[in-house]
């Protein structure tokens, strides 16, 4: 259950942070698609709660169990606190991005598909206002039954009376709690539906559910909470909110763009497993030319396969139960962390020529690893936080930006060893007399450089553009492009650097500096008369 006190992470030493990270692994992974968010002392005027893709007969349930505003009496006629439900258009990431941060979204008419839930604390009621063409978007008070007798639309009679004290009165639904599908007026706004607002212990509560009634209403919906009293800087008043959100499609608890993912990850896991097994068979057949880095590449393929397997199982249980199995989710996070570290370390080692060309990394290359490895740890911590936290928490956006920035830094850092190797081969090709061998290596390094660049662009830039451009139900193509590009990169890297005697990358310099000096001494002293030279192969440098 992803319940978090906002002030809980403000202080603490390193040991406490370690304990919180462990709790994040063990407990935070079970939020699934049934979201529970508790914020204390919150001051943000706008809170993005969640975004979900709905098919026909999909349902959204919202249970606001506690809202404590701590406001004084105001003269505002229009309520300045409430929820907004917006359908996100294709090609846009956030529907709320077009709003002026200084304007209250609850006070503006809109021609877009928008539903406002205005909380009126004076009259103890919630006014529902609909904008746009939404004739089959059914809104009713209360939550849906746990086990409905028949799939489809909820029964209009089902209502839940908000909690209230004996000394307070609650205004019941003036429209008799019926789902709304009235004709629209000239201004594009539906007739209002009024829900009851409960009042108890200086806090407010109510619940409602929304059902997608036709294909015309299908889409990506974004739910937000607004407290426009906090728009004025320096005059924010803290408030407490506890809300439960349950989203469901006819096929399960996954969003429309996530439904194919557990099948996709299962198939890609099998592909990486097959690639790893094939790679090990190649290594066993060419043991004379095998280096340590070859086995590291095999470990990367198997780790990637296991990570995708756990990811697929997690999505399967989320779809069927609304939350993953805790142990499997922890295993996914662990394998994801190992996979990320192995990926960047392997790319950097291949680019630097370690174990193929030289035994020891230079100081510059060691500095690269000193940067990439800690950044990868930070990136994986950010990934775990994003996966386990609710979207409405105050630091969710910060961790998301950290993940994106750190990932780009790592992608740029791993290119430096490849560039340095290319420059070294360019300088060596005209000075040491082995022009043909060095030019072949230079060509291969350039190919590898282009491969890394293409991999970074496809998995970071083009994939994000694809996710923004395609309709909501096809956004799973983003993950398909990422995993497909990763598999293609693994296969091409294995093909380019396979253990073979005629591979120019594995044809190391025939002579190092000590060999050259010894040869000069022996030649000058006449010791080499009648002796023939035996060239040192790549496997003679370092074999397992």
Short mmCIF file of C-alpha atoms in Angstrom, two decimals:
data_model
loop_
_atom_site.label_atom_id
_atom_site.label_comp_id
_atom_site.label_asym_id
_atom_site.label_seq_id
_atom_site.Cartn_x
_atom_site.Cartn_y
_atom_site.Cartn_z
CA UNK A 1 0.00 0.00 0.00
CA UNK A 2 1.62 3.19 -1.19
CA UNK A 3 0.63 5.39 1.72
CA UNK A 4 3.16 8.02 2.52
CA UNK A 5 3.41 10.83 5.02
CA UNK A 6 4.81 13.81 3.19
CA UNK A 7 6.97 14.95 6.09
CA UNK A 8 8.41 11.51 6.71
CA UNK A 9 11.40 11.88 4.37
CA UNK A 10 12.37 15.39 5.33
CA UNK A 11 14.99 14.33 7.90
CA UNK A 12 17.05 11.25 8.59
CA UNK A 13 20.55 9.90 8.47
CA UNK A 14 22.07 7.47 5.99
CA UNK A 15 20.96 4.40 7.96
CA UNK A 16 17.37 5.61 7.93
CA UNK A 17 17.53 6.16 4.17
CA UNK A 18 18.81 2.61 3.76
CA UNK A 19 15.95 1.28 5.87
CA UNK A 20 13.44 3.30 3.85
CA UNK A 21 14.89 1.94 0.60
CA UNK A 22 14.54 -1.60 1.95
CA UNK A 23 10.94 -0.89 2.96
CA UNK A 24 10.43 0.53 -0.52
CA UNK A 25 11.48 -2.82 -1.99
CA UNK A 26 9.39 -4.90 0.42
CA UNK A 27 6.24 -2.83 0.85
CA UNK A 28 6.07 -0.13 -1.79
CA UNK A 29 5.80 -2.58 -4.66
CA UNK A 30 2.29 -3.72 -3.79
CA UNK A 31 0.30 -0.63 -4.81
CA UNK A 32 -0.59 -2.05 -8.21
CA UNK A 33 -3.53 -0.38 -9.95
CA UNK A 34 -5.51 0.06 -6.75
CA UNK A 35 -4.04 3.32 -5.54
CA UNK A 36 -4.11 4.63 -1.99
CA UNK A 37 -2.63 8.04 -1.34
CA UNK A 38 -2.36 9.84 2.00
CA UNK A 39 -0.81 13.32 2.11
CA UNK A 40 -0.34 15.36 5.29
CA UNK A 41 0.52 19.06 5.37
CA UNK A 42 0.24 19.33 1.59
CA UNK A 43 0.42 22.81 0.05
CA UNK A 44 0.40 22.17 -3.70
CA UNK A 45 -2.59 23.72 -5.50
CA UNK A 46 -2.68 20.98 -8.15
CA UNK A 47 -1.99 17.28 -7.58
CA UNK A 48 -1.84 14.90 -10.52
CA UNK A 49 -3.37 11.74 -9.06
CA UNK A 50 -3.26 9.27 -11.92
CA UNK A 51 -3.66 8.62 -15.63
CA UNK A 52 -5.36 5.54 -17.09
CA UNK A 53 -6.56 4.29 -20.48
CA UNK A 54 -10.16 3.05 -20.46
CA UNK A 55 -12.02 0.81 -22.87
CA UNK A 56 -15.82 0.50 -23.07
CA UNK A 57 -17.30 -0.62 -19.71
CA UNK A 58 -14.12 0.40 -17.94
CA UNK A 59 -14.68 1.98 -14.55
CA UNK A 60 -13.03 4.55 -12.29
CA UNK A 61 -13.80 4.55 -8.56
CA UNK A 62 -12.71 7.34 -6.25
CA UNK A 63 -13.17 7.24 -2.47
CA UNK A 64 -12.17 10.45 -0.71
CA UNK A 65 -12.15 9.22 2.87
CA UNK A 66 -10.54 12.31 4.42
CA UNK A 67 -10.18 15.91 3.33
CA UNK A 68 -9.18 18.41 6.01
CA UNK A 69 -8.75 21.89 4.57
CA UNK A 70 -8.38 24.12 7.62
CA UNK A 71 -9.88 27.07 5.72
CA UNK A 72 -11.59 30.11 7.11
CA UNK A 73 -14.93 31.36 5.87
CA UNK A 74 -14.66 32.90 2.42
CA UNK A 75 -16.97 34.91 0.22
CA UNK A 76 -16.28 32.85 -2.87
CA UNK A 77 -19.49 31.77 -4.60
CA UNK A 78 -17.82 29.10 -6.74
CA UNK A 79 -16.10 26.24 -4.88
CA UNK A 80 -12.32 26.36 -5.24
CA UNK A 81 -11.63 22.77 -4.16
CA UNK A 82 -12.40 19.64 -6.16
CA UNK A 83 -11.39 17.02 -8.70
CA UNK A 84 -11.02 17.24 -12.46
CA UNK A 85 -11.26 14.31 -14.88
CA UNK A 86 -9.88 15.09 -18.31
CA UNK A 87 -9.54 12.97 -21.41
CA UNK A 88 -6.00 13.36 -22.73
CA UNK A 89 -5.88 13.88 -26.46
CA UNK A 90 -3.49 11.81 -28.59
CA UNK A 91 -0.16 13.50 -29.04
CA UNK A 92 -0.16 15.17 -25.62
CA UNK A 93 1.39 13.92 -22.42
CA UNK A 94 -0.50 15.94 -19.86
CA UNK A 95 -3.83 17.54 -20.40
CA UNK A 96 -3.17 19.91 -17.52
CA UNK A 97 -0.03 21.23 -19.22
CA UNK A 98 -2.16 23.80 -21.09
CA UNK A 99 -3.49 25.31 -17.88
CA UNK A 100 -2.07 28.54 -16.57
CA UNK A 101 -0.53 27.76 -13.16
CA UNK A 102 -2.00 31.02 -11.83
CA UNK A 103 -5.55 30.21 -12.92
CA UNK A 104 -7.92 27.88 -11.15
CA UNK A 105 -8.98 24.98 -13.43
CA UNK A 106 -12.24 24.68 -11.48
CA UNK A 107 -13.44 28.16 -12.55
CA UNK A 108 -12.91 27.91 -16.30
CA UNK A 109 -15.34 26.71 -18.93
CA UNK A 110 -13.85 24.29 -21.41
CA UNK A 111 -14.75 22.98 -24.85
CA UNK A 112 -12.57 19.93 -24.21
CA UNK A 113 -13.79 16.70 -22.64
CA UNK A 114 -13.77 17.61 -18.98
CA UNK A 115 -15.62 16.67 -15.80
CA UNK A 116 -15.36 18.81 -12.66
CA UNK A 117 -16.27 17.69 -9.14
CA UNK A 118 -16.67 20.91 -7.14
CA UNK A 119 -16.62 20.41 -3.38
CA UNK A 120 -18.97 22.88 -1.67
CA UNK A 121 -18.14 22.76 2.04
CA UNK A 122 -20.84 25.32 2.96
CA UNK A 123 -23.80 23.41 1.55
CA UNK A 124 -22.16 19.98 2.05
CA UNK A 125 -22.52 18.92 -1.55
CA UNK A 126 -20.40 18.09 -4.59
CA UNK A 127 -21.46 19.66 -7.87
CA UNK A 128 -20.61 17.63 -11.00
CA UNK A 129 -20.16 19.64 -14.19
CA UNK A 130 -19.53 18.01 -17.56
CA UNK A 131 -18.14 19.73 -20.62
CA UNK A 132 -17.87 18.46 -24.17
CA UNK A 133 -19.59 15.57 -25.95
CA UNK A 134 -19.84 12.90 -23.22
CA UNK A 135 -23.31 11.41 -23.52
CA UNK A 136 -22.26 7.90 -22.43
CA UNK A 137 -19.97 8.85 -19.58
CA UNK A 138 -21.97 7.65 -16.58
CA UNK A 139 -21.26 9.20 -13.17
CA UNK A 140 -22.86 7.91 -9.98
CA UNK A 141 -22.24 8.31 -6.25
CA UNK A 142 -20.67 5.54 -4.17
CA UNK A 143 -18.41 2.69 -5.22
CA UNK A 144 -19.18 -0.26 -7.44
CA UNK A 145 -20.10 -3.60 -5.83
CA UNK A 146 -17.13 -5.85 -5.13
CA UNK A 147 -18.60 -8.73 -7.17
CA UNK A 148 -21.15 -7.42 -9.68
CA UNK A 149 -23.68 -9.95 -10.84
CA UNK A 150 -23.42 -8.99 -14.47
CA UNK A 151 -20.65 -7.21 -16.35
CA UNK A 152 -21.48 -3.88 -17.86
CA UNK A 153 -22.98 -0.74 -16.52
CA UNK A 154 -23.67 -0.35 -12.79
CA UNK A 155 -27.20 -0.34 -11.47
CA UNK A 156 -28.55 3.21 -11.00
CA UNK A 157 -30.10 2.30 -7.64
CA UNK A 158 -26.75 1.50 -6.04
CA UNK A 159 -25.70 4.42 -3.84
CA UNK A 160 -23.57 4.91 -0.77
CA UNK A 161 -24.52 7.57 1.76
CA UNK A 162 -21.51 9.60 2.92
CA UNK A 163 -20.44 9.35 6.52
CA UNK A 164 -21.70 12.07 8.84
CA UNK A 165 -22.02 12.94 12.47
CA UNK A 166 -25.34 12.83 14.26
CA UNK A 167 -25.21 16.59 14.71
CA UNK A 168 -24.60 17.43 11.07
CA UNK A 169 -26.78 17.25 8.02
CA UNK A 170 -25.79 15.89 4.64
CA UNK A 171 -27.34 17.09 1.42
CA UNK A 172 -28.27 14.04 -0.56
CA UNK A 173 -28.12 13.80 -4.28
CA UNK A 174 -30.72 16.16 -5.71
CA UNK A 175 -30.84 14.10 -8.86
CA UNK A 176 -31.66 10.91 -6.87
CA UNK A 177 -28.17 9.56 -7.58
CA UNK A 178 -28.99 8.55 -11.13
CA UNK A 179 -26.25 8.29 -13.78
CA UNK A 180 -26.10 11.37 -15.92
CA UNK A 181 -26.66 11.36 -19.67
CA UNK A 182 -28.76 14.46 -20.26
CA UNK A 183 -28.72 16.53 -23.39
CA UNK A 184 -26.27 19.36 -23.44
CA UNK A 185 -27.16 23.00 -23.25
CA UNK A 186 -26.07 25.77 -25.57
CA UNK A 187 -22.89 26.39 -23.60
CA UNK A 188 -21.80 22.77 -23.97
CA UNK A 189 -22.28 21.97 -20.28
CA UNK A 190 -24.50 19.16 -19.01
CA UNK A 191 -27.15 19.64 -16.39
CA UNK A 192 -25.54 19.39 -13.00
CA UNK A 193 -25.49 16.26 -10.88
CA UNK A 194 -25.18 16.91 -7.14
CA UNK A 195 -23.55 14.36 -4.83
CA UNK A 196 -23.74 14.28 -1.05
CA UNK A 197 -20.72 15.41 0.99
CA UNK A 198 -20.12 13.86 4.39
CA UNK A 199 -18.75 15.89 7.30
CA UNK A 200 -17.16 14.29 10.34
CA UNK A 201 -14.45 15.35 12.80
CA UNK A 202 -13.70 18.53 10.86
CA UNK A 203 -13.06 16.56 7.68
CA UNK A 204 -15.05 15.83 4.54
CA UNK A 205 -15.65 12.63 2.61
CA UNK A 206 -17.52 11.36 -0.43
CA UNK A 207 -17.14 8.76 -3.15
CA UNK A 208 -18.17 8.33 -6.76
CA UNK A 209 -17.59 6.09 -9.73
CA UNK A 210 -17.43 6.68 -13.47
CA UNK A 211 -18.26 4.12 -16.16
CA UNK A 212 -17.22 4.40 -19.81
CA UNK A 213 -20.46 3.63 -21.63
CA UNK A 214 -19.46 3.57 -25.30
CA UNK A 215 -16.49 3.55 -27.65
CA UNK A 216 -16.89 7.30 -28.15
CA UNK A 217 -15.84 7.83 -24.53
CA UNK A 218 -12.80 5.52 -24.67
CA UNK A 219 -9.45 7.18 -24.12
CA UNK A 220 -6.68 8.16 -21.73
CA UNK A 221 -8.15 9.92 -18.71
CA UNK A 222 -6.25 12.03 -16.20
CA UNK A 223 -7.55 12.58 -12.66
CA UNK A 224 -6.32 15.56 -10.63
CA UNK A 225 -7.12 17.25 -7.34
CA UNK A 226 -7.17 21.06 -7.09
CA UNK A 227 -7.06 23.38 -4.12
CA UNK A 228 -7.17 26.81 -5.69
CA UNK A 229 -6.94 28.54 -2.31
CA UNK A 230 -3.21 27.78 -2.47
CA UNK A 231 -2.59 29.48 -5.80
CA UNK A 232 -1.38 32.67 -4.07
CA UNK A 233 2.27 32.26 -3.15
CA UNK A 234 3.04 32.94 0.45
CA UNK A 235 -0.58 32.36 1.47
CA UNK A 236 -0.73 28.58 1.13
CA UNK A 237 -2.63 26.71 3.80
CA UNK A 238 -1.68 23.07 4.48
CA UNK A 239 -4.35 20.44 3.98
CA UNK A 240 -4.64 16.69 4.52
CA UNK A 241 -6.10 14.28 2.00
CA UNK A 242 -6.58 10.52 1.88
CA UNK A 243 -7.98 9.04 -1.31
CA UNK A 244 -8.39 5.57 -2.81
CA UNK A 245 -8.54 5.17 -6.60
CA UNK A 246 -9.49 1.94 -8.32
CA UNK A 247 -9.31 1.70 -12.11
CA UNK A 248 -10.40 -1.28 -14.11
CA UNK A 249 -10.98 -2.36 -17.68
CA UNK A 250 -13.20 -5.28 -18.73
CA UNK A 251 -10.07 -7.46 -19.10
CA UNK A 252 -8.49 -6.54 -15.77
CA UNK A 253 -6.81 -3.82 -13.77
CA UNK A 254 -4.28 -2.80 -16.42
CA UNK A 255 -4.57 0.34 -18.48
CA UNK A 256 -5.37 -0.02 -22.17
CA UNK A 257 -1.74 0.57 -23.12
CA UNK A 258 -0.50 -1.99 -20.56
CA UNK A 259 -2.76 -4.94 -21.32
CA UNK A 260 -0.39 -6.50 -23.95
CA UNK A 261 2.72 -5.93 -21.83
CA UNK A 262 2.85 -9.16 -19.84
CA UNK A 263 2.66 -11.15 -23.09
CA UNK A 264 5.23 -8.88 -24.73
CA UNK A 265 7.68 -9.20 -21.84
CA UNK A 266 7.24 -12.98 -21.76
CA UNK A 267 8.04 -13.27 -25.48
CA UNK A 268 11.05 -10.94 -25.21
CA UNK A 269 12.28 -12.87 -22.15
CA UNK A 270 12.25 -16.05 -24.24
CA UNK A 271 14.11 -14.25 -27.05
CA UNK A 272 16.88 -13.02 -24.73
CA UNK A 273 17.10 -16.48 -23.15
CA UNK A 274 17.48 -18.08 -26.58
CA UNK A 275 20.13 -15.49 -27.53
CA UNK A 276 22.02 -16.19 -24.31
CA UNK A 277 21.95 -19.97 -24.83
CA UNK A 278 23.14 -19.56 -28.42
CA UNK A 279 25.94 -17.23 -27.27
CA UNK A 280 27.13 -19.75 -24.67
CA UNK A 281 27.18 -22.48 -27.33
CA UNK A 282 29.34 -20.23 -29.52
CA UNK A 283 31.73 -19.64 -26.62
CA UNK A 284 31.98 -23.38 -25.91
CA UNK A 285 32.86 -24.08 -29.54
CA UNK A 286 35.59 -21.41 -29.65
CA UNK A 287 37.21 -21.72 -26.25
CA UNK A 288 40.64 -20.76 -27.63
CA UNK A 289 39.45 -17.23 -28.50
CA UNK A 290 37.16 -16.59 -25.52
CA UNK A 291 37.80 -13.67 -23.17
CA UNK A 292 36.28 -12.75 -19.84
CA UNK A 293 34.18 -10.04 -21.47
CA UNK A 294 32.48 -12.72 -23.59
CA UNK A 295 31.15 -14.39 -20.45
CA UNK A 296 30.10 -11.00 -19.11
CA UNK A 297 28.03 -10.54 -22.28
CA UNK A 298 26.40 -13.93 -21.64
CA UNK A 299 25.59 -12.95 -18.05
CA UNK A 300 23.98 -9.75 -19.34
CA UNK A 301 21.70 -11.66 -21.73
CA UNK A 302 20.52 -14.07 -19.02
CA UNK A 303 20.02 -11.26 -16.48
CA UNK A 304 17.94 -9.33 -19.02
CA UNK A 305 15.84 -12.44 -19.67
CA UNK A 306 15.20 -13.04 -15.96
CA UNK A 307 14.33 -9.37 -15.38
CA UNK A 308 11.77 -9.43 -18.19
CA UNK A 309 10.32 -12.69 -16.85
CA UNK A 310 9.68 -11.18 -13.41
CA UNK A 311 8.32 -8.03 -15.04
CA UNK A 312 5.88 -10.12 -17.08
CA UNK A 313 4.70 -12.04 -14.01
CA UNK A 314 4.19 -8.77 -12.12
CA UNK A 315 1.96 -7.39 -14.87
CA UNK A 316 -0.01 -10.64 -14.97
CA UNK A 317 -0.86 -10.46 -11.26
CA UNK A 318 -1.56 -6.72 -11.45
CA UNK A 319 -4.04 -7.39 -14.25
CA UNK A 320 -5.81 -10.17 -12.35
CA UNK A 321 -5.58 -8.94 -8.75
CA UNK A 322 -4.81 -5.23 -8.93
CA UNK A 323 -1.39 -5.65 -7.27
CA UNK A 324 1.76 -7.74 -7.84
CA UNK A 325 3.21 -10.48 -5.66
CA UNK A 326 5.64 -8.77 -3.28
CA UNK A 327 8.45 -11.33 -3.55
CA UNK A 328 8.35 -11.39 -7.34
CA UNK A 329 8.30 -7.60 -7.48
CA UNK A 330 11.41 -7.43 -5.28
CA UNK A 331 13.15 -9.96 -7.53
CA UNK A 332 12.26 -7.82 -10.54
CA UNK A 333 13.80 -4.75 -8.93
CA UNK A 334 16.98 -6.66 -8.05
CA UNK A 335 17.43 -8.14 -11.53
CA UNK A 336 16.57 -4.78 -13.11
CA UNK A 337 19.33 -3.16 -11.06
CA UNK A 338 21.85 -5.83 -12.05
CA UNK A 339 20.81 -5.66 -15.68
CA UNK A 340 21.26 -1.88 -15.84
CA UNK A 341 24.69 -2.00 -14.23
CA UNK A 342 25.86 -4.90 -16.43
CA UNK A 343 24.60 -3.21 -19.59
CA UNK A 344 26.52 0.04 -19.20
CA UNK A 345 29.62 -1.67 -17.79
CA UNK A 346 29.72 -4.12 -20.72
CA UNK A 347 29.24 -1.40 -23.34
CA UNK A 348 31.99 0.71 -21.77
CA UNK A 349 34.40 -2.25 -21.46
CA UNK A 350 33.89 -3.27 -25.08
CA UNK A 351 34.34 0.32 -26.20
CA UNK A 352 37.56 0.70 -24.22
CA UNK A 353 38.98 -2.54 -25.62
CA UNK A 354 39.46 -4.15 -22.20
CA UNK A 355 40.37 -7.86 -22.30
CA UNK A 356 40.42 -7.72 -26.10
CA UNK A 357 43.17 -5.17 -26.66
CA UNK A 358 44.61 -4.46 -23.22
CA UNK A 359 44.68 -5.72 -19.68
CA UNK A 360 44.57 -2.43 -17.79
CA UNK A 361 42.15 0.47 -18.12
CA UNK A 362 43.57 3.98 -18.39
CA UNK A 363 42.90 6.61 -15.74
CA UNK A 364 40.31 8.32 -17.95
CA UNK A 365 38.46 5.04 -18.48
CA UNK A 366 38.55 4.28 -14.76
CA UNK A 367 37.00 7.70 -14.13
CA UNK A 368 34.21 6.84 -16.57
CA UNK A 369 33.40 3.68 -14.63
CA UNK A 370 33.62 5.66 -11.39
CA UNK A 371 30.90 7.92 -12.78
CA UNK A 372 28.67 5.42 -14.59
CA UNK A 373 28.36 2.81 -11.83
CA UNK A 374 27.15 5.21 -9.08
CA UNK A 375 24.83 6.92 -11.56
CA UNK A 376 23.36 3.57 -12.50
CA UNK A 377 22.71 2.83 -8.84
CA UNK A 378 20.97 6.22 -8.55
CA UNK A 379 18.97 5.58 -11.72
CA UNK A 380 17.76 2.23 -10.43
CA UNK A 381 16.82 3.76 -7.07
CA UNK A 382 14.82 6.38 -8.97
CA UNK A 383 13.15 3.61 -10.99
CA UNK A 384 12.18 1.73 -7.82
CA UNK A 385 10.81 4.93 -6.26
CA UNK A 386 8.74 5.70 -9.37
CA UNK A 387 7.36 2.17 -9.56
CA UNK A 388 6.47 2.01 -5.87
CA UNK A 389 5.27 5.56 -5.19
CA UNK A 390 1.93 7.01 -6.09
CA UNK A 391 1.88 9.60 -8.84
CA UNK A 392 0.34 12.18 -6.51
CA UNK A 393 3.25 12.26 -4.04
CA UNK A 394 5.20 15.51 -4.01
CA UNK A 395 8.56 14.00 -4.99
CA UNK A 396 7.26 11.70 -7.75
CA UNK A 397 8.01 14.23 -10.50
CA UNK A 398 11.47 14.93 -9.06
CA UNK A 399 12.47 11.26 -9.10
CA UNK A 400 11.14 10.95 -12.65
CA UNK A 401 13.31 13.86 -13.78
CA UNK A 402 16.30 12.38 -11.94
CA UNK A 403 15.83 9.05 -13.74
CA UNK A 404 15.62 10.72 -17.16
CA UNK A 405 18.64 12.98 -16.56
CA UNK A 406 20.85 10.28 -15.03
CA UNK A 407 20.01 7.85 -17.83
CA UNK A 408 21.01 10.41 -20.48
CA UNK A 409 24.29 11.14 -18.63
CA UNK A 410 25.11 7.42 -18.55
CA UNK A 411 24.31 7.07 -22.25
CA UNK A 412 26.65 9.95 -23.04
CA UNK A 413 29.41 8.74 -20.71
CA UNK A 414 29.71 5.29 -22.30
CA UNK A 415 30.49 6.90 -25.65
CA UNK A 416 33.78 8.40 -24.42
CA UNK A 417 35.73 5.10 -24.26
CA UNK A 418 34.69 4.33 -27.84
CA UNK A 419 35.81 7.77 -29.02
CA UNK A 420 39.13 7.44 -27.21
CA UNK A 421 39.73 4.02 -28.78
CA UNK A 422 38.96 5.40 -32.23
CA UNK A 423 41.44 8.26 -31.74
CA UNK A 424 44.09 5.84 -30.45
CA UNK A 425 43.69 3.59 -33.49
CA UNK A 426 43.80 6.60 -35.83
CA UNK A 427 47.08 7.70 -34.31
CA UNK A 428 48.52 4.19 -34.26
CA UNK A 429 47.56 3.33 -37.83
CA UNK A 430 50.17 5.70 -39.26
CA UNK A 431 53.00 5.15 -36.81
CA UNK A 432 53.44 1.50 -35.87
CA UNK A 433 53.54 -0.05 -39.34
CA UNK A 434 50.48 -2.29 -38.85
CA UNK A 435 48.20 -0.11 -40.97
CA UNK A 436 45.95 -2.89 -42.26
CA UNK A 437 45.17 -4.38 -38.85
CA UNK A 438 44.61 -1.01 -37.20
CA UNK A 439 42.41 0.24 -40.02
CA UNK A 440 40.27 -2.89 -39.72
CA UNK A 441 39.93 -2.32 -35.99
CA UNK A 442 39.20 1.36 -36.60
CA UNK A 443 36.39 0.47 -38.99
CA UNK A 444 34.93 -1.97 -36.46
CA UNK A 445 35.13 0.59 -33.66
CA UNK A 446 33.36 3.13 -35.82
CA UNK A 447 30.61 0.61 -36.53
CA UNK A 448 30.29 -0.03 -32.81
CA UNK A 449 30.13 3.70 -32.14
CA UNK A 450 27.27 4.04 -34.63
CA UNK A 451 25.53 1.05 -33.04
CA UNK A 452 25.69 2.62 -29.58
CA UNK A 453 24.42 5.95 -30.91
CA UNK A 454 21.51 4.26 -32.68
CA UNK A 455 20.69 2.21 -29.59
CA UNK A 456 20.57 5.32 -27.40
CA UNK A 457 18.44 7.27 -29.89
CA UNK A 458 15.97 4.45 -30.51
CA UNK A 459 15.46 3.56 -26.84
CA UNK A 460 15.49 7.11 -25.41
CA UNK A 461 14.46 9.64 -28.06
CA UNK A 462 12.52 7.92 -30.84
CA UNK A 463 10.68 5.66 -28.39
CA UNK A 464 9.48 8.67 -26.38
CA UNK A 465 8.30 10.43 -29.55
CA UNK A 466 6.45 7.27 -30.58
CA UNK A 467 4.76 7.09 -27.18
CA UNK A 468 3.51 10.65 -27.55
CA UNK A 469 2.36 10.29 -31.16
CA UNK A 470 0.38 7.04 -31.13
CA UNK A 471 -3.18 6.65 -29.73
CA UNK A 472 -3.59 5.58 -26.11
CA UNK A 473 -4.27 1.90 -26.85
CA UNK A 474 -1.09 1.60 -28.95
CA UNK A 475 1.35 3.13 -26.50
CA UNK A 476 2.67 -0.35 -25.68
CA UNK A 477 4.59 -0.02 -28.96
CA UNK A 478 6.98 2.15 -26.94
CA UNK A 479 8.05 -0.90 -24.88
CA UNK A 480 8.14 -3.05 -28.03
CA UNK A 481 10.54 -0.61 -29.71
CA UNK A 482 12.74 -0.42 -26.60
CA UNK A 483 12.99 -4.18 -26.08
CA UNK A 484 13.31 -4.90 -29.80
CA UNK A 485 16.10 -2.33 -30.16
CA UNK A 486 17.88 -3.79 -27.13
CA UNK A 487 17.68 -7.32 -28.56
CA UNK A 488 18.97 -6.13 -31.95
CA UNK A 489 21.84 -4.28 -30.22
CA UNK A 490 22.78 -7.40 -28.24
CA UNK A 491 22.74 -9.59 -31.36
CA UNK A 492 24.79 -7.14 -33.46
CA UNK A 493 27.32 -6.65 -30.66
CA UNK A 494 27.71 -10.41 -30.30
CA UNK A 495 28.13 -10.80 -34.05
CA UNK A 496 30.73 -8.03 -34.27
CA UNK A 497 32.79 -9.30 -31.33
CA UNK A 498 32.26 -13.04 -31.52
CA UNK A 499 35.24 -15.23 -30.60
CA UNK A 500 36.72 -16.05 -33.99
CA UNK A 501 40.28 -16.15 -35.25
CA UNK A 502 39.56 -13.90 -38.24
CA UNK A 503 37.80 -11.21 -36.20
CA UNK A 504 39.89 -8.02 -36.63
CA UNK A 505 38.83 -6.82 -33.20
CA UNK A 506 40.44 -9.87 -31.60
CA UNK A 507 43.67 -9.60 -33.60
CA UNK A 508 45.73 -7.85 -30.97
CA UNK A 509 48.96 -6.02 -31.64
CA UNK A 510 51.52 -8.68 -32.49
CA UNK A 511 54.16 -6.90 -30.43
CA UNK A 512 53.99 -4.79 -27.35
CA UNK A 513 56.69 -2.35 -26.31
CA UNK A 514 58.70 -4.97 -24.38
CA UNK A 515 58.64 -7.34 -27.36
CA UNK A 516 59.92 -4.57 -29.62
CA UNK A 517 62.76 -3.71 -27.26
CA UNK A 518 63.75 -7.36 -26.78
CA UNK A 519 63.65 -7.98 -30.52
CA UNK A 520 65.95 -5.00 -31.12
CA UNK A 521 68.44 -6.26 -28.49
CA UNK A 522 68.43 -9.78 -29.90
CA UNK A 523 68.82 -8.53 -33.46
CA UNK A 524 71.72 -6.27 -32.57
CA UNK A 525 73.52 -9.00 -30.65
CA UNK A 526 73.02 -11.65 -33.31
CA UNK A 527 71.02 -14.00 -31.10
CA UNK A 528 68.20 -14.28 -33.64
CA UNK A 529 70.21 -15.83 -36.41
CA UNK A 530 68.50 -19.00 -37.59
CA UNK A 531 65.39 -18.38 -35.45
CA UNK A 532 61.90 -17.86 -36.80
CA UNK A 533 59.32 -15.59 -35.17
CA UNK A 534 56.06 -16.97 -33.82
CA UNK A 535 53.27 -14.40 -33.66
CA UNK A 536 51.24 -14.11 -30.47
CA UNK A 537 47.54 -14.66 -30.97
CA UNK A 538 44.74 -12.86 -29.26
CA UNK A 539 43.98 -15.86 -27.10
CA UNK A 540 47.53 -16.02 -25.92
CA UNK A 541 47.05 -12.77 -24.06
CA UNK A 542 44.19 -13.82 -21.82
CA UNK A 543 42.23 -17.03 -21.95
CA UNK A 544 39.80 -18.57 -19.52
#
